[in-house]
Tab-separated table of C-alpha atoms in Angstrom:
chain	number	residue	atom	x	y	z
Q	1	UNK	CA	26.817	290.136	-86.369
Q	2	UNK	CA	30.493	290.345	-85.166
Q	3	UNK	CA	29.602	288.332	-82.115
Q	4	UNK	CA	27.927	285.563	-84.125
Q	5	UNK	CA	30.807	285.304	-86.555
Q	6	UNK	CA	33.284	285.146	-83.735
Q	7	UNK	CA	31.483	282.402	-82.045
Q	8	UNK	CA	31.478	280.471	-85.322
Q	9	UNK	CA	35.223	281.041	-85.790
Q	10	UNK	CA	35.876	279.926	-82.247
Q	11	UNK	CA	34.136	276.665	-83.038
Q	12	UNK	CA	36.192	276.291	-86.147
Q	13	UNK	CA	39.612	276.832	-84.587
Q	14	UNK	CA	40.104	273.265	-83.232
Q	15	UNK	CA	39.919	272.025	-86.847
Q	16	UNK	CA	42.501	274.509	-88.223
Q	17	UNK	CA	45.465	272.157	-88.113
Q	18	UNK	CA	43.650	269.724	-90.444
Q	19	UNK	CA	42.399	272.517	-92.703
Q	20	UNK	CA	45.898	274.078	-92.912
Q	21	UNK	CA	47.536	270.711	-93.841
Q	22	UNK	CA	44.921	270.248	-96.553
Q	23	UNK	CA	45.621	273.749	-97.916
Q	24	UNK	CA	49.455	273.042	-98.071
Q	25	UNK	CA	49.044	269.595	-99.619
Q	26	UNK	CA	47.052	271.171	-102.399
Q	27	UNK	CA	49.524	273.998	-102.864
Q	28	UNK	CA	52.432	271.562	-103.165
Q	29	UNK	CA	50.493	269.697	-105.924
Q	30	UNK	CA	50.002	272.931	-107.893
Q	31	UNK	CA	53.511	274.250	-107.162
Q	32	UNK	CA	55.703	271.120	-106.956
Q	33	UNK	CA	58.786	273.417	-106.952
Q	34	UNK	CA	58.145	273.829	-103.166
Q	35	UNK	CA	59.446	270.220	-102.762
Q	36	UNK	CA	63.035	271.458	-103.268
Q	37	UNK	CA	62.971	272.965	-99.745
Q	38	UNK	CA	62.587	269.432	-98.179
Q	39	UNK	CA	61.113	268.637	-94.769
Q	40	UNK	CA	62.083	271.994	-93.276
Q	41	UNK	CA	60.262	273.703	-96.149
Q	42	UNK	CA	57.026	271.863	-95.279
Q	43	UNK	CA	57.356	272.944	-91.540
Q	44	UNK	CA	57.818	276.590	-92.641
Q	45	UNK	CA	54.915	276.325	-95.121
Q	46	UNK	CA	52.644	274.992	-92.347
Q	47	UNK	CA	53.795	277.777	-89.969
Q	48	UNK	CA	53.257	280.449	-92.670
Q	49	UNK	CA	49.834	278.928	-93.509
Q	50	UNK	CA	48.804	279.153	-89.796
Q	51	UNK	CA	49.834	282.818	-89.719
Q	52	UNK	CA	47.885	283.558	-92.968
Q	53	UNK	CA	44.717	281.883	-91.684
Q	54	UNK	CA	45.039	283.586	-88.284
Q	55	UNK	CA	45.193	286.956	-90.105
Q	56	UNK	CA	42.210	285.975	-92.315
Q	57	UNK	CA	39.988	284.919	-89.391
Q	58	UNK	CA	41.098	287.767	-87.150
Q	59	UNK	CA	40.357	290.328	-89.888
Q	60	UNK	CA	36.919	288.646	-90.306
Q	61	UNK	CA	36.315	288.912	-86.558
Q	62	UNK	CA	37.245	292.562	-86.669
Q	63	UNK	CA	35.108	293.094	-89.824
Q	64	UNK	CA	38.064	294.833	-91.516
Q	65	UNK	CA	39.049	294.020	-95.006
Q	66	UNK	CA	41.708	296.782	-94.791
Q	67	UNK	CA	43.704	294.783	-92.279
Q	68	UNK	CA	43.658	291.677	-94.402
Q	69	UNK	CA	44.561	293.490	-97.605
Q	70	UNK	CA	47.423	295.307	-95.952
Q	71	UNK	CA	48.698	291.987	-94.559
Q	72	UNK	CA	48.527	290.339	-97.988
Q	73	UNK	CA	50.448	293.101	-99.675
Q	74	UNK	CA	53.130	292.795	-97.052
Q	75	UNK	CA	53.386	288.999	-97.107
Q	76	UNK	CA	53.421	288.981	-100.879
Q	77	UNK	CA	56.322	291.389	-100.821
Q	78	UNK	CA	58.037	289.258	-98.219
Q	79	UNK	CA	57.618	286.056	-100.298
Q	80	UNK	CA	58.980	287.889	-103.331
Q	81	UNK	CA	62.077	288.979	-101.336
Q	82	UNK	CA	62.614	285.502	-100.230
Q	83	UNK	CA	62.390	284.248	-103.854
Q	84	UNK	CA	59.708	281.762	-103.191
Q	85	UNK	CA	57.756	280.399	-106.177
Q	86	UNK	CA	55.874	282.952	-108.112
Q	87	UNK	CA	52.329	283.872	-106.982
Q	88	UNK	CA	52.704	281.726	-103.896
Q	89	UNK	CA	50.363	283.758	-101.733
Q	90	UNK	CA	47.707	283.950	-104.432
Q	91	UNK	CA	47.778	280.235	-105.047
Q	92	UNK	CA	47.704	279.617	-101.318
Q	93	UNK	CA	44.376	281.540	-101.064
Q	94	UNK	CA	42.970	279.798	-104.098
Q	95	UNK	CA	43.685	276.470	-102.303
Q	96	UNK	CA	42.220	277.890	-99.117
Q	97	UNK	CA	38.956	278.794	-100.935
Q	98	UNK	CA	38.719	275.207	-102.279
Q	99	UNK	CA	39.290	273.664	-98.800
Q	100	UNK	CA	36.593	275.878	-97.237
Q	101	UNK	CA	34.224	275.342	-100.171
Q	102	UNK	CA	34.467	271.580	-99.678
Q	103	UNK	CA	33.791	271.975	-95.942
Q	104	UNK	CA	30.789	274.176	-96.713
Q	105	UNK	CA	29.474	271.649	-99.279
Q	106	UNK	CA	29.662	268.853	-96.667
Q	107	UNK	CA	27.917	270.946	-94.000
Q	108	UNK	CA	30.961	271.435	-91.755
Q	109	UNK	CA	30.823	275.190	-92.169
Q	110	UNK	CA	27.632	277.210	-92.297
Q	111	UNK	CA	26.739	279.683	-95.119
Q	112	UNK	CA	27.298	282.869	-93.080
Q	113	UNK	CA	30.870	282.013	-92.170
Q	114	UNK	CA	31.682	280.556	-95.470
Q	115	UNK	CA	30.388	283.607	-97.305
Q	116	UNK	CA	32.565	285.874	-95.103
Q	117	UNK	CA	35.656	283.675	-95.620
Q	118	UNK	CA	35.171	283.726	-99.378
Q	119	UNK	CA	34.422	287.427	-99.455
Q	120	UNK	CA	37.649	288.348	-97.540
Q	121	UNK	CA	39.813	285.946	-99.571
Q	122	UNK	CA	38.549	287.568	-102.833
Q	123	UNK	CA	39.380	291.060	-101.459
Q	124	UNK	CA	42.814	289.837	-100.368
Q	125	UNK	CA	43.601	288.396	-103.793
Q	126	UNK	CA	42.399	291.545	-105.466
Q	127	UNK	CA	44.612	293.706	-103.298
Q	128	UNK	CA	47.621	291.830	-104.658
Q	129	UNK	CA	46.751	292.859	-108.156
Q	130	UNK	CA	45.766	296.454	-107.482
Q	131	UNK	CA	48.539	297.668	-105.206
Q	132	UNK	CA	51.943	296.521	-104.190
Q	133	UNK	CA	53.129	296.730	-100.618
Q	134	UNK	CA	55.208	299.904	-100.147
Q	135	UNK	CA	58.192	300.055	-97.946
Q	136	UNK	CA	58.387	303.151	-95.865
Q	137	UNK	CA	61.049	304.721	-93.646
Q	138	UNK	CA	60.487	306.447	-90.357
Q	139	UNK	CA	63.860	308.180	-90.523
Q	140	UNK	CA	62.719	311.495	-91.955
Q	141	UNK	CA	64.959	314.119	-93.321
Q	142	UNK	CA	63.201	316.930	-91.438
Q	143	UNK	CA	63.784	315.217	-88.129
Q	144	UNK	CA	65.545	317.968	-86.033
Q	145	UNK	CA	67.502	315.243	-84.160
Q	146	UNK	CA	68.263	313.057	-87.150
Q	147	UNK	CA	71.957	312.981	-86.405
Q	148	UNK	CA	71.374	311.637	-82.829
Q	149	UNK	CA	68.822	309.122	-84.263
Q	150	UNK	CA	71.260	307.857	-86.949
Q	151	UNK	CA	74.124	307.557	-84.515
Q	152	UNK	CA	72.017	305.675	-81.992
Q	153	UNK	CA	70.756	303.351	-84.736
Q	154	UNK	CA	74.264	302.701	-86.069
Q	155	UNK	CA	75.610	301.675	-82.699
Q	156	UNK	CA	72.749	299.312	-82.054
Q	157	UNK	CA	72.917	297.661	-85.484
Q	158	UNK	CA	76.574	297.224	-85.086
Q	159	UNK	CA	75.930	295.430	-81.753
Q	160	UNK	CA	77.800	298.193	-79.941
Q	161	UNK	CA	75.418	298.413	-76.898
Q	162	UNK	CA	77.994	300.263	-74.653
Q	163	UNK	CA	78.206	303.185	-77.162
Q	164	UNK	CA	74.505	303.221	-77.769
Q	165	UNK	CA	73.827	303.532	-73.972
Q	166	UNK	CA	76.560	306.083	-73.490
Q	167	UNK	CA	75.108	308.189	-76.274
Q	168	UNK	CA	71.644	307.979	-74.697
Q	169	UNK	CA	72.935	308.771	-71.292
Q	170	UNK	CA	74.265	312.042	-72.825
Q	171	UNK	CA	70.832	312.616	-74.422
Q	172	UNK	CA	69.045	311.972	-71.119
Q	173	UNK	CA	71.168	314.585	-69.382
Q	174	UNK	CA	70.774	317.149	-72.121
Q	175	UNK	CA	68.149	319.953	-72.266
Q	176	UNK	CA	66.178	318.048	-74.963
Q	177	UNK	CA	62.489	317.716	-73.940
Q	178	UNK	CA	61.214	314.278	-73.058
Q	179	UNK	CA	58.517	314.483	-75.644
Q	180	UNK	CA	61.151	315.312	-78.327
Q	181	UNK	CA	63.391	312.440	-77.207
Q	182	UNK	CA	60.397	310.109	-77.647
Q	183	UNK	CA	59.036	311.663	-80.776
Q	184	UNK	CA	62.302	312.163	-82.734
Q	185	UNK	CA	64.610	309.379	-81.367
Q	186	UNK	CA	62.899	306.448	-79.643
Q	187	UNK	CA	59.651	306.364	-81.521
Q	188	UNK	CA	61.056	306.496	-85.089
Q	189	UNK	CA	63.746	303.997	-84.166
Q	190	UNK	CA	61.267	301.487	-82.828
Q	191	UNK	CA	58.871	301.999	-85.825
Q	192	UNK	CA	61.790	301.559	-88.247
Q	193	UNK	CA	62.876	298.439	-86.309
Q	194	UNK	CA	59.521	296.962	-86.773
Q	195	UNK	CA	59.323	297.858	-90.390
Q	196	UNK	CA	62.791	296.153	-90.982
Q	197	UNK	CA	61.595	293.020	-89.200
Q	198	UNK	CA	58.352	292.936	-91.310
Q	199	UNK	CA	60.451	293.180	-94.489
Q	200	UNK	CA	62.698	290.243	-93.277
Q	201	UNK	CA	65.760	292.579	-93.283
Q	202	UNK	CA	66.558	291.795	-89.650
Q	203	UNK	CA	65.914	288.671	-87.635
Q	204	UNK	CA	63.605	288.313	-84.562
Q	205	UNK	CA	66.791	288.073	-82.358
Q	206	UNK	CA	68.139	291.327	-83.662
Q	207	UNK	CA	64.747	293.015	-83.239
Q	208	UNK	CA	64.634	291.798	-79.592
Q	209	UNK	CA	68.275	292.846	-78.882
Q	210	UNK	CA	67.586	296.325	-80.268
Q	211	UNK	CA	64.405	296.686	-78.223
Q	212	UNK	CA	66.081	295.628	-75.113
Q	213	UNK	CA	68.719	298.350	-75.593
Q	214	UNK	CA	65.935	300.877	-76.082
Q	215	UNK	CA	64.237	299.815	-72.928
Q	216	UNK	CA	67.465	300.424	-71.031
Q	217	UNK	CA	67.807	303.732	-72.727
Q	218	UNK	CA	64.193	304.693	-71.777
Q	219	UNK	CA	64.924	303.854	-68.150
Q	220	UNK	CA	67.622	306.589	-68.161
Q	221	UNK	CA	64.820	309.112	-68.440
Q	222	UNK	CA	62.954	307.917	-65.301
Q	223	UNK	CA	64.512	310.435	-62.896
Q	224	UNK	CA	63.050	313.245	-65.062
Q	225	UNK	CA	59.806	311.417	-65.673
Q	226	UNK	CA	58.892	310.561	-62.174
Q	227	UNK	CA	59.923	313.836	-60.617
Q	228	UNK	CA	57.161	315.881	-62.271
Q	229	UNK	CA	54.289	317.107	-59.953
Q	230	UNK	CA	51.286	314.681	-60.111
Q	231	UNK	CA	47.624	315.472	-60.438
Q	232	UNK	CA	44.866	313.112	-59.164
Q	233	UNK	CA	44.224	311.475	-62.607
Q	234	UNK	CA	44.990	307.784	-62.926
Q	235	UNK	CA	46.007	306.054	-66.163
Q	236	UNK	CA	46.185	302.263	-66.683
Q	237	UNK	CA	48.017	300.803	-69.783
Q	238	UNK	CA	48.228	297.193	-70.705
Q	239	UNK	CA	48.518	294.583	-73.464
Q	240	UNK	CA	46.195	291.638	-73.914
Q	241	UNK	CA	47.113	288.027	-73.366
Q	242	UNK	CA	49.392	286.766	-76.089
Q	243	UNK	CA	50.565	290.268	-77.109
Q	244	UNK	CA	54.333	290.530	-76.480
Q	245	UNK	CA	55.053	293.960	-78.099
Q	246	UNK	CA	54.944	296.220	-75.045
Q	247	UNK	CA	57.344	299.057	-76.009
Q	248	UNK	CA	54.585	301.355	-77.288
Q	249	UNK	CA	52.392	301.126	-74.194
Q	250	UNK	CA	55.353	301.503	-71.981
Q	251	UNK	CA	56.284	304.731	-73.757
Q	252	UNK	CA	52.678	305.983	-73.418
Q	253	UNK	CA	52.657	305.295	-69.736
Q	254	UNK	CA	55.914	307.031	-69.140
Q	255	UNK	CA	54.794	310.053	-71.054
Q	256	UNK	CA	51.493	310.173	-69.201
Q	257	UNK	CA	53.444	309.989	-65.879
Q	258	UNK	CA	55.748	312.849	-67.159
Q	259	UNK	CA	52.566	314.958	-67.817
Q	260	UNK	CA	51.365	314.502	-64.237
Q	261	UNK	CA	49.185	311.465	-64.378
Q	262	UNK	CA	49.583	308.607	-61.838
Q	263	UNK	CA	50.142	305.609	-64.152
Q	264	UNK	CA	50.007	301.812	-63.849
Q	265	UNK	CA	51.891	300.001	-66.572
Q	266	UNK	CA	50.895	296.409	-66.671
Q	267	UNK	CA	53.049	295.386	-69.621
Q	268	UNK	CA	52.771	292.421	-72.078
Q	269	UNK	CA	50.760	289.218	-72.071
Q	270	UNK	CA	48.227	290.191	-69.392
Q	271	UNK	CA	45.282	287.949	-68.453
Q	272	UNK	CA	41.768	289.337	-68.595
Q	273	UNK	CA	41.337	288.471	-64.829
Q	274	UNK	CA	44.524	290.276	-63.927
Q	275	UNK	CA	43.679	293.331	-65.826
Q	276	UNK	CA	40.138	293.612	-64.346
Q	277	UNK	CA	41.464	293.041	-60.819
Q	278	UNK	CA	43.886	295.834	-61.228
Q	279	UNK	CA	41.257	298.195	-62.634
Q	280	UNK	CA	39.004	297.518	-59.692
Q	281	UNK	CA	41.966	298.156	-57.241
Q	282	UNK	CA	43.336	301.270	-58.804
Q	283	UNK	CA	40.158	302.729	-60.273
Q	284	UNK	CA	41.799	304.520	-63.275
Q	285	UNK	CA	40.237	307.465	-65.158
Q	286	UNK	CA	41.396	305.989	-68.470
Q	287	UNK	CA	42.204	302.414	-69.620
Q	288	UNK	CA	44.395	302.032	-72.705
Q	289	UNK	CA	44.876	298.703	-74.439
Q	290	UNK	CA	47.709	298.171	-76.856
Q	291	UNK	CA	47.656	295.655	-79.687
Q	292	UNK	CA	50.353	295.287	-82.353
Q	293	UNK	CA	49.400	291.992	-84.056
Q	294	UNK	CA	46.106	291.664	-85.951
Q	295	UNK	CA	45.445	288.185	-84.740
Q	296	UNK	CA	45.178	289.542	-81.191
Q	297	UNK	CA	42.233	291.859	-82.095
Q	298	UNK	CA	39.721	289.223	-80.956
Q	299	UNK	CA	41.354	289.213	-77.571
Q	300	UNK	CA	41.021	293.009	-77.402
Q	301	UNK	CA	37.368	292.560	-78.148
Q	302	UNK	CA	37.004	289.909	-75.513
Q	303	UNK	CA	38.833	292.066	-72.895
Q	304	UNK	CA	36.618	295.171	-73.523
Q	305	UNK	CA	33.441	293.049	-73.252
Q	306	UNK	CA	34.781	291.367	-70.062
Q	307	UNK	CA	35.605	294.895	-68.529
Q	308	UNK	CA	32.125	296.203	-69.389
Q	309	UNK	CA	30.397	292.974	-68.225
Q	310	UNK	CA	32.080	293.374	-64.868
Q	311	UNK	CA	30.308	296.743	-64.402
Q	312	UNK	CA	33.255	298.991	-65.083
Q	313	UNK	CA	32.371	302.122	-67.024
Q	314	UNK	CA	35.814	303.645	-67.282
Q	315	UNK	CA	36.639	304.936	-70.829
Q	316	UNK	CA	38.591	302.474	-72.801
Q	317	UNK	CA	40.994	303.504	-75.527
Q	318	UNK	CA	43.016	301.383	-77.973
Q	319	UNK	CA	46.120	301.772	-80.124
Q	320	UNK	CA	48.614	299.850	-82.168
Q	321	UNK	CA	49.271	298.826	-85.746
Q	322	UNK	CA	45.848	297.425	-86.543
Q	323	UNK	CA	44.112	300.644	-85.348
Q	324	UNK	CA	46.500	302.696	-87.363
Q	325	UNK	CA	45.741	300.685	-90.469
Q	326	UNK	CA	41.918	300.819	-90.018
Q	327	UNK	CA	40.803	304.062	-88.463
Q	328	UNK	CA	37.313	302.797	-87.722
Q	329	UNK	CA	38.358	299.582	-86.055
Q	330	UNK	CA	38.103	301.015	-82.519
Q	331	UNK	CA	34.358	301.567	-83.042
Q	332	UNK	CA	33.805	298.024	-84.229
Q	333	UNK	CA	35.269	296.476	-81.091
Q	334	UNK	CA	33.554	298.683	-78.570
Q	335	UNK	CA	36.280	301.054	-77.463
Q	336	UNK	CA	35.701	304.725	-76.746
Q	337	UNK	CA	38.581	306.061	-78.736
Q	338	UNK	CA	41.831	305.356	-80.537
Q	339	UNK	CA	45.123	307.224	-81.100
Q	340	UNK	CA	48.293	306.674	-83.012
Q	341	UNK	CA	51.028	307.935	-80.580
Q	342	UNK	CA	51.887	308.974	-77.012
Q	343	UNK	CA	51.018	312.697	-77.443
Q	344	UNK	CA	47.597	311.913	-78.954
Q	345	UNK	CA	46.937	309.569	-76.007
Q	346	UNK	CA	47.670	312.428	-73.639
Q	347	UNK	CA	45.357	314.855	-75.523
Q	348	UNK	CA	42.603	312.213	-75.866
Q	349	UNK	CA	42.764	311.196	-72.197
Q	350	UNK	CA	42.521	314.816	-71.074
Q	351	UNK	CA	39.540	315.340	-73.356
Q	352	UNK	CA	37.777	312.052	-72.185
Q	353	UNK	CA	38.171	313.098	-68.570
Q	354	UNK	CA	36.598	316.423	-69.202
Q	355	UNK	CA	33.758	315.344	-71.582
Q	356	UNK	CA	31.369	312.536	-72.213
Q	357	UNK	CA	30.951	310.360	-75.289
Q	358	UNK	CA	33.523	308.902	-77.669
Q	359	UNK	CA	36.379	310.954	-78.768
Q	360	UNK	CA	38.664	310.303	-81.728
Q	361	UNK	CA	42.025	311.857	-82.336
Q	362	UNK	CA	42.254	312.649	-86.081
């Protein structure tokens, strides 16, 4: 069923600009207060609408209402923080239902796809009424290195990159274990960074600046990481095409290298052809695909299908935000396993190499 729906959504996508404009035109009629934002407001509304529809269709492709509901709770909280007109996201989806209903009535969308779109929109609207988006913090009080984490964070948010790197240089030369540096400093910092961006508390530029500093900081650990004795196991980590969030998979590859695996880190925005070519050349024991944005899930599905269609039987694991939200998503897209952080990836990879069948870290 997933393949059929995906094919129908692919056929629909060329018409999305017209659909999105129709939705926004209707919302402006219902909520004329949006007119106070002028021409720039219309541009932003169209961009937001595109993102909303991307998440809707991608969640349908992934057959995951959980992803769509979580997204809607988040975006509803974001719109509230931005002081946009009340009930903006709910009215947006009411307009969306009307637009797709008209297209169904005129035969432009078939019954199966329309039913799915309607079903997911209803679940999304209901999620707004039943539960509010909850802000969380990854800076925990029981973190044994919370003082270092807080100091590192303060330097970066103050734009003091020199002090941040100096602090991390001291950390890299200390006797703190690599896994503890990752688990208690780098990982919570990056997760908190993403949370702040999602909540519109920092800009994209600030998020990119902070991540760049953390990438430099991580490189200070390489002498320790690459000096460990290596076994014969090979690990390949990558993102799909269009996925630009590579910090997580880079951390995973570095940790696998530290644990003795020979790793190949392909990074962000990799084409299917390039990934498959590298797999055939390096013959990894494990392939791990990272995806942070829900609207890239269909590309993960396409990549997994392409890998298997090419005759490669290597176990494929996945990770990232969508898989953390929906614990059964990895099964739906044909992966062999899923995990939520670098230590679980290591345990899972060792397990997959010594056993057969799917393995899930709980």
